[in-house]
Short mmCIF file of C-alpha atoms in Angstrom, two decimals:
data_model
loop_
_atom_site.label_atom_id
_atom_site.label_comp_id
_atom_site.label_asym_id
_atom_site.label_seq_id
_atom_site.Cartn_x
_atom_site.Cartn_y
_atom_site.Cartn_z
CA MET A 1 153.09 -79.44 63.63
CA THR A 2 151.17 -82.37 62.20
CA THR A 3 150.81 -84.71 65.18
CA PRO A 4 147.32 -85.57 66.51
CA ASP A 5 148.11 -83.63 69.68
CA ALA A 6 149.22 -80.52 67.81
CA SER A 7 147.29 -78.16 70.09
CA LEU A 8 148.98 -79.61 73.19
CA ASP A 9 152.35 -79.36 71.46
CA ARG A 10 151.73 -75.70 70.70
CA CYS A 11 150.79 -75.06 74.35
CA ALA A 12 153.97 -76.82 75.46
CA ILE A 13 156.12 -74.77 73.08
CA LEU A 14 154.56 -71.50 74.20
CA ILE A 15 154.97 -72.25 77.91
CA MET A 16 158.56 -73.40 77.43
CA SER A 17 159.23 -70.10 75.67
CA LEU A 18 158.10 -68.05 78.65
CA GLY A 19 160.76 -69.01 81.19
CA GLU A 20 160.25 -70.68 84.58
CA ASP A 21 158.61 -67.80 86.47
CA ALA A 22 156.12 -66.85 83.77
CA ALA A 23 155.36 -70.50 83.01
CA ALA A 24 154.71 -71.14 86.70
CA GLU A 25 152.21 -68.26 86.76
CA VAL A 26 150.38 -69.80 83.80
CA PHE A 27 150.17 -73.21 85.48
CA LYS A 28 148.54 -71.68 88.55
CA TYR A 29 145.43 -70.96 86.50
CA LEU A 30 145.10 -74.44 84.99
CA THR A 31 143.29 -77.46 86.37
CA PRO A 32 145.37 -80.47 87.50
CA ARG A 33 144.32 -82.37 84.39
CA GLU A 34 145.39 -79.48 82.11
CA VAL A 35 148.72 -79.26 83.91
CA GLN A 36 149.26 -82.99 83.47
CA ARG A 37 148.38 -82.96 79.78
CA ILE A 38 150.60 -79.97 78.96
CA GLY A 39 153.36 -81.28 81.23
CA SER A 40 153.25 -84.59 79.39
CA ALA A 41 153.56 -82.79 76.07
CA MET A 42 156.55 -80.86 77.44
CA ALA A 43 158.17 -84.10 78.58
CA ASN A 44 157.70 -85.82 75.22
CA LEU A 45 158.87 -83.05 72.91
CA ARG A 46 162.63 -82.93 72.60
CA GLN A 47 163.49 -80.10 70.21
CA VAL A 48 161.42 -77.61 68.28
CA THR A 49 162.64 -75.67 65.27
CA ARG A 50 162.63 -71.91 65.03
CA GLY A 51 159.85 -72.23 62.46
CA ASP A 52 157.67 -74.09 64.94
CA VAL A 53 158.29 -71.47 67.62
CA ASP A 54 157.59 -68.62 65.19
CA GLN A 55 154.29 -70.20 64.16
CA VAL A 56 153.15 -70.69 67.76
CA LEU A 57 154.08 -67.16 68.78
CA GLU A 58 152.38 -65.74 65.69
CA ASP A 59 149.19 -67.53 66.74
CA PHE A 60 149.35 -65.61 70.00
CA ARG A 61 150.23 -62.37 68.19
CA GLN A 62 153.65 -61.98 69.77
CA GLU A 63 157.00 -61.07 68.28
CA ALA A 64 158.93 -64.12 67.06
CA ASP A 65 162.22 -62.73 65.69
CA GLN A 66 163.87 -62.53 69.13
CA PHE A 67 163.51 -66.27 69.83
CA MET A 68 166.04 -68.98 68.97
CA ALA A 69 165.24 -72.66 68.69
CA VAL A 70 163.86 -74.00 71.97
CA THR A 71 165.12 -77.23 73.45
CA LEU A 72 162.44 -79.13 75.32
CA GLY A 73 162.20 -82.16 77.55
CA SER A 74 164.31 -81.00 80.49
CA ASP A 75 163.22 -82.87 83.59
CA ASP A 76 164.79 -80.18 85.78
CA TYR A 77 162.84 -77.46 83.99
CA ILE A 78 159.54 -79.33 84.36
CA ARG A 79 160.21 -79.96 88.06
CA ALA A 80 161.10 -76.31 88.66
CA VAL A 81 158.02 -74.95 86.89
CA LEU A 82 155.53 -77.32 88.54
CA THR A 83 157.06 -76.83 91.99
CA LYS A 84 156.85 -73.05 91.67
CA ALA A 85 153.28 -73.24 90.41
CA LEU A 86 151.85 -75.88 92.73
CA GLY A 87 154.14 -76.15 95.73
CA THR A 88 156.49 -79.00 96.59
CA ASP A 89 153.96 -81.48 98.00
CA ARG A 90 151.32 -81.09 95.31
CA ALA A 91 153.85 -81.11 92.47
CA ALA A 92 155.72 -84.23 93.64
CA GLY A 93 153.11 -86.81 92.62
CA LEU A 94 152.28 -85.00 89.38
CA ILE A 95 155.95 -84.79 88.36
CA GLU A 96 156.29 -88.54 88.90
CA ASP A 97 153.21 -89.23 86.76
CA ILE A 98 154.41 -86.96 83.93
CA LEU A 99 158.02 -88.12 83.77
CA GLU A 100 157.39 -91.83 84.35
CA ALA A 101 154.09 -92.38 82.59
CA GLY A 102 154.94 -90.36 79.49
CA ASN A 103 152.37 -89.03 77.04
CA ASP A 104 150.29 -92.19 76.69
CA GLY A 105 148.76 -93.29 79.99
CA SER A 106 148.52 -96.99 80.72
CA GLY A 107 146.96 -99.16 83.37
CA ILE A 108 145.49 -97.08 86.19
CA ASP A 109 146.84 -93.82 84.73
CA ALA A 110 144.68 -94.31 81.64
CA LEU A 111 141.53 -94.37 83.79
CA ASN A 112 142.06 -90.70 84.68
CA TRP A 113 141.13 -89.84 81.10
CA LEU A 114 137.86 -91.80 81.08
CA GLU A 115 134.48 -90.45 82.18
CA ALA A 116 133.43 -91.44 85.70
CA ASN A 117 130.55 -93.60 84.48
CA SER A 118 132.91 -95.50 82.15
CA VAL A 119 135.33 -96.19 85.00
CA ALA A 120 132.44 -97.27 87.26
CA GLU A 121 131.20 -99.72 84.62
CA LEU A 122 134.68 -101.19 84.23
CA ILE A 123 135.32 -101.80 87.93
CA ALA A 124 131.88 -102.21 89.55
CA ASP A 125 132.03 -106.02 89.48
CA GLU A 126 135.58 -106.26 90.79
CA HIS A 127 136.62 -107.10 94.35
CA PRO A 128 136.31 -104.08 96.69
CA GLN A 129 140.06 -104.16 97.36
CA ILE A 130 140.74 -103.86 93.63
CA ILE A 131 138.29 -100.96 93.35
CA ALA A 132 139.93 -99.22 96.31
CA THR A 133 143.36 -99.71 94.73
CA ILE A 134 142.17 -98.11 91.51
CA LEU A 135 140.39 -95.18 93.16
CA VAL A 136 143.36 -94.08 95.24
CA HIS A 137 145.27 -93.58 91.99
CA LEU A 138 142.62 -91.36 90.41
CA GLU A 139 142.25 -87.62 90.79
CA ARG A 140 140.21 -86.98 93.91
CA ASP A 141 137.19 -85.46 92.15
CA ARG A 142 137.15 -88.32 89.63
CA ALA A 143 137.43 -90.92 92.41
CA SER A 144 134.54 -89.26 94.24
CA ALA A 145 132.39 -89.26 91.11
CA VAL A 146 133.09 -92.95 90.50
CA LEU A 147 132.41 -93.81 94.14
CA ALA A 148 129.05 -92.05 93.97
CA LEU A 149 128.02 -94.32 91.08
CA LEU A 150 128.58 -97.50 93.10
CA ASN A 151 125.79 -99.00 95.19
CA GLU A 152 125.75 -97.90 98.82
CA ARG A 153 126.99 -101.16 100.32
CA LEU A 154 129.91 -101.40 97.92
CA ARG A 155 130.67 -97.69 98.32
CA ASN A 156 130.97 -98.02 102.10
CA ASP A 157 133.13 -101.13 101.83
CA VAL A 158 135.46 -99.46 99.33
CA MET A 159 135.80 -96.31 101.44
CA LEU A 160 136.81 -98.39 104.47
CA ARG A 161 139.50 -100.08 102.35
CA ILE A 162 140.71 -96.72 101.03
CA ALA A 163 141.03 -95.37 104.57
CA THR A 164 143.08 -98.40 105.66
CA PHE A 165 145.03 -98.70 102.41
CA GLY A 166 148.73 -99.35 103.01
CA GLY A 167 150.02 -99.90 99.49
CA VAL A 168 149.52 -102.46 96.74
CA GLN A 169 150.30 -105.99 97.86
CA PRO A 170 151.81 -108.37 95.25
CA SER A 171 148.67 -110.51 94.99
CA ALA A 172 146.42 -107.48 94.57
CA LEU A 173 148.85 -105.96 92.08
CA ASN A 174 148.81 -109.10 89.95
CA GLU A 175 145.02 -109.23 89.95
CA LEU A 176 144.78 -105.52 89.17
CA THR A 177 147.19 -105.86 86.26
CA GLU A 178 145.15 -108.70 84.78
CA VAL A 179 141.91 -106.73 85.13
CA LEU A 180 143.24 -103.58 83.53
CA ASN A 181 145.11 -105.36 80.78
CA SER A 182 141.88 -107.01 79.71
CA VAL A 183 140.26 -103.66 78.93
CA LEU A 184 143.07 -101.17 78.44
CA VAL A 185 146.36 -101.03 76.57
CA GLY A 186 149.06 -100.89 79.25
CA GLN A 187 151.68 -102.74 81.20
CA GLY A 188 150.12 -102.77 84.64
CA ALA A 189 150.52 -100.41 87.54
CA LYS A 190 153.47 -99.34 89.61
CA ARG A 191 153.65 -99.87 93.35
CA SER A 192 152.09 -97.00 95.24
CA LYS A 193 152.02 -95.57 98.75
CA MET A 194 148.80 -93.73 98.01
CA GLY A 195 145.65 -94.18 100.04
CA GLY A 196 145.00 -93.89 103.76
CA VAL A 197 142.93 -91.60 105.94
CA ARG A 198 143.93 -88.41 104.09
CA THR A 199 142.97 -89.87 100.71
CA ALA A 200 139.61 -91.04 102.07
CA ALA A 201 138.94 -87.56 103.48
CA GLU A 202 139.87 -85.84 100.21
CA ILE A 203 137.53 -88.10 98.24
CA LEU A 204 134.69 -87.50 100.72
CA ASN A 205 135.19 -83.75 100.36
CA PHE A 206 134.03 -84.04 96.75
CA MET A 207 130.88 -86.01 97.56
CA ASN A 208 127.52 -84.42 98.31
CA SER A 209 126.40 -84.17 101.92
CA SER A 210 123.95 -87.07 101.87
CA GLU A 211 126.59 -89.41 100.46
CA GLU A 212 129.12 -88.14 103.00
CA ASP A 213 126.64 -88.78 105.82
CA ALA A 214 125.95 -92.33 104.68
CA VAL A 215 129.59 -93.27 104.20
CA VAL A 216 130.74 -91.78 107.52
CA ALA A 217 127.83 -93.35 109.41
CA SER A 218 128.74 -96.74 107.96
CA LEU A 219 132.40 -96.28 108.85
CA ARG A 220 131.48 -95.30 112.41
CA GLU A 221 129.64 -98.58 112.85
CA LEU A 222 132.64 -100.55 111.61
CA ASP A 223 135.44 -98.52 113.20
CA ALA A 224 134.52 -95.39 115.14
CA ASP A 225 138.13 -94.33 115.67
CA LEU A 226 138.96 -94.63 111.97
CA ALA A 227 135.82 -92.72 111.01
CA GLN A 228 136.74 -89.88 113.37
CA ARG A 229 140.28 -89.70 112.00
CA ILE A 230 138.85 -89.35 108.48
CA VAL A 231 136.44 -86.64 109.61
CA ASP A 232 139.30 -84.82 111.37
CA GLU A 233 141.13 -84.66 108.04
CA MET A 234 138.14 -83.24 106.20
CA PHE A 235 137.71 -79.54 105.63
CA VAL A 236 134.13 -78.38 105.18
CA PHE A 237 132.46 -75.04 104.60
CA ASP A 238 131.88 -74.26 108.29
CA ASN A 239 135.62 -74.68 108.91
CA LEU A 240 136.16 -71.42 107.02
CA MET A 241 135.22 -69.76 110.32
CA GLN A 242 138.59 -70.91 111.70
CA LEU A 243 140.63 -69.17 108.99
CA GLU A 244 142.42 -65.88 109.49
CA ASP A 245 140.82 -62.80 107.92
CA THR A 246 143.68 -62.58 105.42
CA ALA A 247 142.78 -66.05 104.15
CA ILE A 248 139.10 -65.11 103.83
CA ARG A 249 140.07 -62.10 101.73
CA LEU A 250 142.13 -64.31 99.43
CA ILE A 251 139.16 -66.64 99.02
CA LEU A 252 136.81 -63.73 98.34
CA ALA A 253 139.08 -62.59 95.52
CA GLU A 254 138.51 -65.95 93.79
CA VAL A 255 134.81 -66.48 94.54
CA ASP A 256 131.94 -65.36 92.35
CA THR A 257 129.40 -63.25 94.26
CA ALA A 258 126.47 -65.31 93.01
CA SER A 259 128.14 -68.49 94.25
CA LEU A 260 128.86 -66.95 97.65
CA THR A 261 125.27 -65.73 98.01
CA ILE A 262 123.96 -69.28 97.55
CA ALA A 263 126.69 -70.84 99.71
CA LEU A 264 125.86 -68.55 102.65
CA LYS A 265 122.17 -69.46 102.54
CA GLY A 266 121.47 -70.92 105.97
CA ALA A 267 125.13 -70.68 107.03
CA PRO A 268 125.87 -69.75 110.68
CA SER A 269 125.53 -66.03 111.28
CA GLU A 270 129.10 -65.90 112.63
CA LEU A 271 130.45 -67.22 109.34
CA CYS A 272 128.37 -64.77 107.33
CA GLU A 273 129.70 -61.91 109.45
CA LYS A 274 133.25 -63.12 108.91
CA PHE A 275 132.77 -62.74 105.17
CA PHE A 276 131.01 -59.37 105.56
CA ARG A 277 133.80 -57.80 107.60
CA ASN A 278 136.39 -58.82 105.03
CA MET A 279 134.52 -57.04 102.23
CA SER A 280 134.09 -53.36 101.51
CA ASN A 281 131.11 -51.80 103.26
CA ARG A 282 129.30 -51.40 99.95
CA ALA A 283 129.94 -55.00 98.87
CA ALA A 284 128.90 -56.31 102.30
CA ASP A 285 125.66 -54.30 102.22
CA MET A 286 124.86 -55.59 98.73
CA LEU A 287 125.51 -59.18 99.81
CA ARG A 288 123.27 -58.75 102.87
CA ASP A 289 120.51 -57.40 100.63
CA ASP A 290 120.95 -60.29 98.19
CA LEU A 291 120.73 -62.82 101.02
CA GLU A 292 117.57 -61.23 102.41
CA ALA A 293 115.95 -61.06 98.98
CA GLN A 294 116.94 -64.60 98.06
CA GLY A 295 114.09 -67.05 97.96
CA PRO A 296 114.20 -70.74 98.88
CA VAL A 297 117.23 -72.57 97.51
CA ARG A 298 117.57 -76.33 97.17
CA MET A 299 119.97 -77.82 99.71
CA SER A 300 121.75 -79.67 96.91
CA LYS A 301 122.54 -76.35 95.23
CA VAL A 302 123.76 -74.81 98.49
CA ASP A 303 125.92 -77.87 99.06
CA THR A 304 127.40 -77.62 95.55
CA GLU A 305 128.36 -73.97 95.96
CA GLN A 306 129.80 -74.53 99.44
CA LYS A 307 131.98 -77.34 98.12
CA ARG A 308 133.06 -75.12 95.23
CA ILE A 309 134.30 -72.52 97.72
CA VAL A 310 135.97 -75.20 99.86
CA GLN A 311 137.88 -76.39 96.78
CA ILE A 312 139.00 -72.81 96.11
CA ALA A 313 140.27 -72.66 99.70
CA ARG A 314 142.12 -75.95 99.22
CA LYS A 315 143.67 -74.75 95.97
CA LEU A 316 144.94 -71.57 97.65
CA ALA A 317 146.28 -73.58 100.59
CA GLU A 318 148.08 -75.98 98.26
CA ALA A 319 149.65 -72.96 96.56
CA GLY A 320 151.04 -71.89 99.94
CA GLN A 321 148.76 -68.89 100.45
CA PHE A 322 147.67 -70.10 103.90
CA SER A 323 147.39 -73.31 105.91
CA LEU A 324 144.43 -75.61 106.50
CA THR A 325 146.41 -77.86 108.84
CA GLY A 326 144.47 -78.73 111.96
CA LEU A 327 141.22 -77.18 110.72
CA GLY A 328 139.32 -80.43 110.09
CA ASN A 329 136.07 -81.12 111.90
CA ASP A 330 136.24 -81.85 115.62
CA GLU A 331 132.81 -83.36 115.29
CA TYR A 332 130.98 -84.55 112.21
CA VAL A 333 127.98 -82.36 111.33
#
């Protein structure tokens, strides 16, 4: 393979060689961005010769003689793999992006590949409605990072617009297209139903606690009911107390002990006990000892590790391992 994206092509060939079930298992361990990049490569490759397949499999030290030429680019195959790996709801939007946007992102899609500070510089001087329209199209962690780089007044205004977002109106779409076309190669953006209370909550979940506090406080002043609906959709570390023990054990299997030790610093004793009783006696005793021996820890570090564990919980929930429905805050803390 001699294309600039040869490594992605090789990944696509290998995954397509595995079959749906094995490919789905591989996708479960990739980040959303990795899934999108490899999925795009799968969608854009049409047919690969036996020589290409042999070379890829040789790189991974596997037998190549048993494989015939692999035909790529099947929309049905891509849909089946991503749905098995990510679940129907999570895969739906990603499938649309991969099959419609193709390998080269344009317009808003292209912003997902830029660093947060670059996106913030591009949009900071635009109308808040335009910024909100852009952010609802970005990956949630990227949108949160961009939002954090905006000044507080603008950040609060944009979050209110995200929470009340009902789609891209023609006038806003035209303005957005002109803005993006002036700095990116693309043909504008497609109409979207993204945004709303759930999107606002997901973006807030990636922000640090002080930023969350400021944004929610501002929203409460403007629209208390809307602010509460956003908070109700959020899932924070203390909400882990509401999960079944089976869910806690699944989370523990994915969490690093060092991360958990920091995350539990200052956590409610009931939540700590919930983790302890879902561990082996030896592991629980060691964790208790580590917590007792642990010195002062910066709140920002505790917050980071708690959010890391919350994201693990969300990832497991999105994969259908358990449900987070109805577990949002009853009261903002």
